[in-house]
Short mmCIF file of C-alpha atoms in Angstrom, two decimals:
data_model
loop_
_atom_site.label_atom_id
_atom_site.label_comp_id
_atom_site.label_asym_id
_atom_site.label_seq_id
_atom_site.Cartn_x
_atom_site.Cartn_y
_atom_site.Cartn_z
CA MET A 1 0.00 0.00 0.00
CA LYS A 2 2.81 2.35 0.88
CA THR A 3 4.48 1.71 -2.47
CA ASN A 4 1.26 2.43 -4.35
CA HIS A 5 0.78 5.65 -2.39
CA MET A 6 4.32 6.79 -3.22
CA ASN A 7 3.77 5.96 -6.88
CA GLN A 8 0.59 8.05 -6.95
CA VAL A 9 2.38 10.97 -5.29
CA PHE A 10 5.20 10.71 -7.83
CA VAL A 11 2.77 10.60 -10.77
CA HIS A 12 0.84 13.58 -9.40
CA LEU A 13 4.03 15.58 -9.00
CA ILE A 14 5.02 14.82 -12.59
CA LEU A 15 1.58 15.87 -13.84
CA ILE A 16 1.71 19.07 -11.77
CA LEU A 17 5.10 19.93 -13.27
CA LEU A 18 3.82 19.25 -16.79
CA ALA A 19 0.73 21.40 -16.16
CA ALA A 20 2.95 24.20 -14.82
CA ALA A 21 5.17 23.93 -17.90
CA CYS A 22 2.10 24.31 -20.10
CA LEU A 23 0.72 27.26 -18.14
CA PHE A 24 4.03 29.10 -17.86
CA PRO A 25 4.07 30.46 -21.46
CA PHE A 26 0.52 31.82 -21.12
CA LEU A 27 1.33 33.46 -17.80
CA LEU A 28 4.48 35.02 -19.23
CA LEU A 29 2.50 36.18 -22.26
CA ILE A 30 -0.11 37.98 -20.15
CA ILE A 31 2.45 39.57 -17.81
CA SER A 32 4.61 40.71 -20.73
CA SER A 33 1.61 42.43 -22.29
CA LEU A 34 1.24 44.40 -19.05
CA THR A 35 4.92 45.32 -18.82
CA GLN A 36 6.24 48.74 -19.81
CA GLU A 37 8.05 48.69 -23.15
CA GLN A 38 11.27 50.21 -21.78
CA SER A 39 11.34 47.58 -19.04
CA ILE A 40 11.15 44.77 -21.61
CA VAL A 41 13.93 46.34 -23.70
CA ARG A 42 16.13 46.92 -20.64
CA ASP A 43 15.47 43.81 -18.52
CA GLY A 44 13.88 41.33 -20.93
CA TYR A 45 10.74 39.30 -20.32
CA SER A 46 10.04 38.42 -16.72
CA LEU A 47 7.28 37.09 -14.49
CA PHE A 48 8.08 39.91 -12.06
CA PRO A 49 8.57 43.07 -14.14
CA LYS A 50 9.86 46.20 -12.48
CA GLU A 51 7.43 48.50 -14.29
CA TRP A 52 3.80 47.75 -15.17
CA SER A 53 1.89 49.48 -17.94
CA PHE A 54 -1.42 49.28 -19.81
CA GLU A 55 -0.08 51.21 -22.81
CA ALA A 56 -0.26 48.14 -25.08
CA TYR A 57 -3.96 47.63 -24.35
CA THR A 58 -4.50 51.39 -24.60
CA TYR A 59 -3.05 51.26 -28.10
CA LEU A 60 -5.38 48.38 -28.99
CA TRP A 61 -8.33 50.21 -27.43
CA ASN A 62 -7.68 53.14 -29.73
CA GLN A 63 -8.22 50.70 -32.60
CA SER A 64 -11.39 49.28 -30.99
CA SER A 65 -13.71 49.96 -33.93
CA SER A 66 -11.50 47.96 -36.29
CA LEU A 67 -11.01 45.24 -33.68
CA VAL A 68 -14.74 44.83 -33.10
CA ARG A 69 -15.40 44.56 -36.84
CA ALA A 70 -12.55 42.07 -37.27
CA TYR A 71 -13.82 40.03 -34.32
CA GLY A 72 -17.28 39.93 -35.88
CA ILE A 73 -15.90 38.74 -39.23
CA THR A 74 -13.74 36.11 -37.53
CA VAL A 75 -16.62 34.80 -35.41
CA MET A 76 -18.86 34.61 -38.47
CA ILE A 77 -16.40 32.76 -40.69
CA THR A 78 -15.46 30.46 -37.80
CA VAL A 79 -19.08 29.49 -37.09
CA VAL A 80 -20.05 29.13 -40.76
CA GLY A 81 -16.84 27.36 -41.73
CA THR A 82 -16.95 24.94 -38.80
CA PHE A 83 -20.60 24.02 -39.43
CA ALA A 84 -20.10 23.64 -43.20
CA GLY A 85 -16.86 21.71 -42.74
CA LEU A 86 -18.48 19.26 -40.32
CA LEU A 87 -21.47 18.82 -42.61
CA ILE A 88 -19.42 18.18 -45.76
CA SER A 89 -16.87 15.94 -44.00
CA SER A 90 -19.51 13.79 -42.28
CA LEU A 91 -21.64 13.52 -45.44
CA LEU A 92 -18.62 12.22 -47.35
CA ALA A 93 -17.30 10.03 -44.52
CA TYR A 94 -20.60 8.21 -43.94
CA PRO A 95 -20.86 6.49 -47.35
CA LEU A 96 -17.13 5.72 -47.23
CA SER A 97 -17.73 3.88 -43.95
CA ARG A 98 -20.37 1.63 -45.50
CA GLY A 99 -19.00 -1.66 -46.74
CA ASP A 100 -21.65 -1.99 -49.45
CA MET A 101 -20.83 1.29 -51.20
CA PRO A 102 -19.70 0.76 -54.83
CA TYR A 103 -16.12 1.93 -55.58
CA ARG A 104 -15.61 2.64 -51.89
CA GLY A 105 -11.86 1.94 -52.14
CA LEU A 106 -11.44 4.31 -55.10
CA PHE A 107 -13.16 7.22 -53.37
CA SER A 108 -11.20 6.59 -50.17
CA PHE A 109 -7.98 6.69 -52.19
CA LEU A 110 -9.00 9.99 -53.80
CA VAL A 111 -9.57 11.48 -50.34
CA PHE A 112 -6.23 10.15 -49.13
CA PHE A 113 -4.51 11.44 -52.29
CA THR A 114 -5.34 15.03 -51.29
CA LEU A 115 -3.18 14.57 -48.18
CA LEU A 116 -0.14 13.80 -50.32
CA PHE A 117 -0.37 16.27 -53.21
CA ASN A 118 -1.88 19.66 -53.99
CA GLY A 119 -1.89 22.01 -56.95
CA GLY A 120 0.61 24.48 -55.49
CA LEU A 121 0.15 28.04 -54.28
CA VAL A 122 0.12 29.86 -57.63
CA PRO A 123 -2.39 27.55 -59.42
CA THR A 124 -4.59 27.52 -56.32
CA TYR A 125 -4.54 31.31 -56.14
CA LEU A 126 -5.41 31.62 -59.84
CA VAL A 127 -8.30 29.16 -59.55
CA PHE A 128 -9.89 30.89 -56.57
CA THR A 129 -9.37 34.43 -57.88
CA GLU A 130 -9.79 34.06 -61.64
CA VAL A 131 -12.18 31.12 -61.95
CA PHE A 132 -14.28 31.40 -58.80
CA GLU A 133 -13.72 35.18 -58.34
CA MET A 134 -13.34 34.96 -54.57
CA LYS A 135 -10.83 37.76 -54.11
CA ASN A 136 -11.99 40.26 -51.47
CA THR A 137 -14.99 38.16 -50.47
CA LEU A 138 -15.83 36.34 -47.26
CA MET A 139 -15.83 33.07 -49.18
CA ALA A 140 -12.07 33.52 -49.63
CA LEU A 141 -11.74 33.27 -45.84
CA ILE A 142 -13.91 30.14 -45.60
CA ILE A 143 -13.25 27.83 -48.55
CA PRO A 144 -9.56 27.73 -49.59
CA GLY A 145 -7.65 25.10 -47.65
CA LEU A 146 -9.94 25.10 -44.61
CA LEU A 147 -13.43 23.91 -45.50
CA THR A 148 -12.54 20.24 -46.01
CA ASN A 149 -9.56 18.15 -45.02
CA GLY A 150 -8.82 14.58 -46.05
CA PHE A 151 -7.49 13.73 -42.60
CA PHE A 152 -10.74 14.82 -40.96
CA ILE A 153 -12.80 12.81 -43.45
CA LEU A 154 -10.77 9.65 -42.85
CA LEU A 155 -10.95 10.18 -39.09
CA ILE A 156 -14.73 10.47 -39.16
CA ARG A 157 -14.96 7.48 -41.51
CA SER A 158 -12.97 5.36 -39.06
CA PHE A 159 -15.24 6.41 -36.23
CA PHE A 160 -18.36 5.55 -38.21
CA SER A 161 -16.90 2.14 -39.18
CA THR A 162 -15.83 1.13 -35.68
CA SER A 163 -18.30 2.84 -33.34
CA ILE A 164 -21.67 2.78 -35.11
CA PRO A 165 -23.21 -0.72 -34.68
CA VAL A 166 -24.29 -2.16 -38.03
CA PRO A 167 -27.36 -3.91 -36.51
CA ILE A 168 -28.80 -0.51 -35.56
CA ILE A 169 -28.57 0.66 -39.16
CA GLU A 170 -30.06 -2.59 -40.43
CA SER A 171 -32.97 -2.34 -37.95
CA ALA A 172 -33.64 1.21 -39.13
CA TYR A 173 -33.74 -0.09 -42.71
CA MET A 174 -36.27 -2.72 -41.71
CA ASP A 175 -38.41 -0.01 -40.08
CA GLY A 176 -38.47 1.89 -43.38
CA ALA A 177 -36.02 4.66 -42.52
CA THR A 178 -34.35 6.40 -45.45
CA GLU A 179 -30.59 6.77 -45.76
CA PHE A 180 -30.75 10.45 -44.82
CA LYS A 181 -32.96 9.76 -41.80
CA ILE A 182 -30.54 7.08 -40.57
CA PHE A 183 -27.66 9.50 -40.95
CA TYR A 184 -29.46 12.39 -39.24
CA ARG A 185 -31.35 10.55 -36.49
CA ILE A 186 -28.96 7.69 -35.64
CA VAL A 187 -25.42 8.19 -36.93
CA LEU A 188 -24.87 11.83 -35.98
CA PRO A 189 -26.20 11.58 -32.38
CA LEU A 190 -23.93 8.57 -31.77
CA SER A 191 -20.94 10.44 -33.23
CA LEU A 192 -20.83 13.42 -30.88
CA PRO A 193 -17.25 12.73 -29.65
CA ILE A 194 -15.67 12.70 -33.11
CA LEU A 195 -17.80 15.60 -34.33
CA ALA A 196 -16.76 17.68 -31.32
CA THR A 197 -13.12 16.76 -31.94
CA ILE A 198 -13.20 17.73 -35.61
CA GLY A 199 -15.29 20.79 -34.79
CA LEU A 200 -12.64 21.99 -32.35
CA MET A 201 -9.90 21.47 -34.95
CA LEU A 202 -11.90 23.39 -37.55
CA THR A 203 -12.66 26.16 -35.06
CA ILE A 204 -8.99 26.60 -34.17
CA GLY A 205 -8.03 26.49 -37.84
CA TYR A 206 -10.51 29.21 -38.83
CA TRP A 207 -9.80 31.39 -35.82
CA ASN A 208 -6.02 31.29 -36.26
CA ASP A 209 -6.04 31.54 -40.05
CA TRP A 210 -4.18 34.54 -41.44
CA PHE A 211 -2.81 33.11 -44.70
CA ASN A 212 -6.06 33.25 -46.69
CA GLY A 213 -6.62 36.83 -45.62
CA LEU A 214 -3.05 37.71 -46.56
CA ILE A 215 -3.28 36.51 -50.17
CA TYR A 216 -6.99 36.83 -50.97
CA VAL A 217 -8.13 39.94 -49.05
CA THR A 218 -6.90 43.52 -49.49
CA GLU A 219 -10.00 45.41 -48.29
CA PRO A 220 -9.61 46.47 -44.61
CA GLU A 221 -13.36 45.98 -44.05
CA LEU A 222 -12.88 42.22 -44.62
CA PHE A 223 -9.85 41.69 -42.38
CA SER A 224 -10.15 38.91 -39.82
CA ILE A 225 -8.77 39.45 -36.32
CA GLN A 226 -5.49 37.68 -37.17
CA ASN A 227 -4.97 39.76 -40.32
CA LEU A 228 -5.82 42.99 -38.53
CA LEU A 229 -3.42 42.28 -35.68
CA ASN A 230 -0.71 41.38 -38.19
CA ARG A 231 -1.28 44.63 -40.11
CA MET A 232 -1.22 46.66 -36.89
CA LEU A 233 2.07 45.11 -35.85
CA SER A 234 3.52 45.71 -39.31
CA ASN A 235 2.46 49.37 -39.13
CA ILE A 236 4.18 49.82 -35.78
CA GLN A 237 7.39 48.26 -37.09
CA PHE A 238 7.21 50.41 -40.23
CA LEU A 239 6.83 53.60 -38.20
CA GLN A 240 9.79 52.70 -36.02
CA GLN A 241 12.05 51.83 -38.95
CA THR A 242 11.15 54.88 -41.05
CA ASN A 243 12.84 58.24 -40.47
CA ILE A 244 9.90 60.57 -40.11
CA GLY A 245 11.58 63.36 -38.18
CA GLY A 246 10.34 65.74 -35.53
CA ASN A 247 7.73 64.78 -32.96
CA ASN A 248 6.37 61.99 -35.12
CA SER A 249 9.73 60.23 -34.97
CA THR A 250 9.74 60.45 -31.16
CA ALA A 251 6.17 59.15 -30.97
CA ALA A 252 6.92 56.29 -33.33
CA ALA A 253 10.01 55.30 -31.36
CA SER A 254 7.97 55.17 -28.14
CA LEU A 255 5.33 52.80 -29.50
CA PRO A 256 5.12 49.64 -27.33
CA THR A 257 6.19 47.13 -29.97
CA ASN A 258 7.03 44.16 -27.73
CA SER A 259 4.19 44.60 -25.27
CA VAL A 260 1.72 45.22 -28.10
CA ARG A 261 2.86 42.00 -29.73
CA MET A 262 2.06 40.14 -26.50
CA ALA A 263 -1.24 41.95 -26.06
CA MET A 264 -2.22 41.00 -29.62
CA ALA A 265 -1.48 37.37 -28.83
CA VAL A 266 -3.68 37.61 -25.72
CA VAL A 267 -6.52 39.19 -27.70
CA GLY A 268 -6.21 36.56 -30.42
CA ILE A 269 -6.01 33.48 -28.21
CA LEU A 270 -8.44 34.36 -25.41
CA PRO A 271 -11.67 33.23 -27.17
CA ILE A 272 -10.16 29.83 -28.01
CA LEU A 273 -9.11 29.35 -24.38
CA CYS A 274 -12.69 30.09 -23.33
CA VAL A 275 -14.19 27.62 -25.83
CA TYR A 276 -11.76 24.72 -25.35
CA PRO A 277 -13.04 23.49 -21.93
CA PHE A 278 -16.47 22.78 -23.46
CA PHE A 279 -14.87 20.46 -26.07
CA GLN A 280 -12.21 18.89 -23.87
CA LYS A 281 -14.25 15.95 -22.58
CA TYR A 282 -15.01 14.86 -26.16
CA PHE A 283 -11.63 15.65 -27.67
CA VAL A 284 -9.50 12.76 -26.37
CA LYS A 285 -12.31 10.21 -26.66
CA GLY A 286 -13.20 11.12 -30.24
CA LEU A 287 -9.58 11.28 -31.40
CA THR A 288 -8.53 7.96 -29.86
CA ILE A 289 -11.61 6.02 -30.94
CA GLY A 290 -11.47 7.38 -34.48
CA ALA A 291 -7.72 6.87 -34.92
CA VAL A 292 -6.62 3.84 -32.91
CA LYS A 293 -9.40 1.54 -34.07
CA GLY A 294 -9.29 2.74 -37.69
#
């Protein structure tokens, strides 16, 4: 008994240290965003700064109208993209999970093929801008590279194949249920863990995406939060590196570059940290069931 108790204490200590190692970067990030710029330049980043300041958040507050609009756009594309991505991925994964589907192996290979090869950046850009005319539209922030993913489709397919009992589907057939009704009323409710897992991945992908906005969007009214924060940081660096002269030069030199960078990271990551606990209980279960048994 004593040995088991010591083992539990040791395991708990290891887990506490790992949790502290994970929390340390976030704590340093928040404290650095509240540290005076000159203190960071002089003393570096520290958990116990000598001088505190809200100038980074004051700078962001002065851009509040743009931030609110960018937040709204990001929330909208995240919600729409996550819902559409889950719908498309599950609708494709369900027939691939059925053993009686004709050419099932061929379609599975085509999905897997997309994980190995793509058309390249330039052809992809030309297709979405010249053929589909998505430049400077919200669709450019939703569809390219984010809406569907072969890995997600194969993960959901594995979950459907291993975790949805075939007798339940057969009984529904005998009761006269259509294929769509089986999918909507039986398969999806039993697949909540994997759907929550993929939904979280899609949510993080859409929220953190800046690349689509960088190459497809030039109108400031359509900037997502990540693109706006990136542009703001670029503007600060440009002002500091450009010789403007006079009072403007002094003001530009005093801009809180390092602390603003940390404050931007806090503003960008905070919503995801708030959402993650609601998905956590499904995340590990859905990922392990869909991957290990596949």
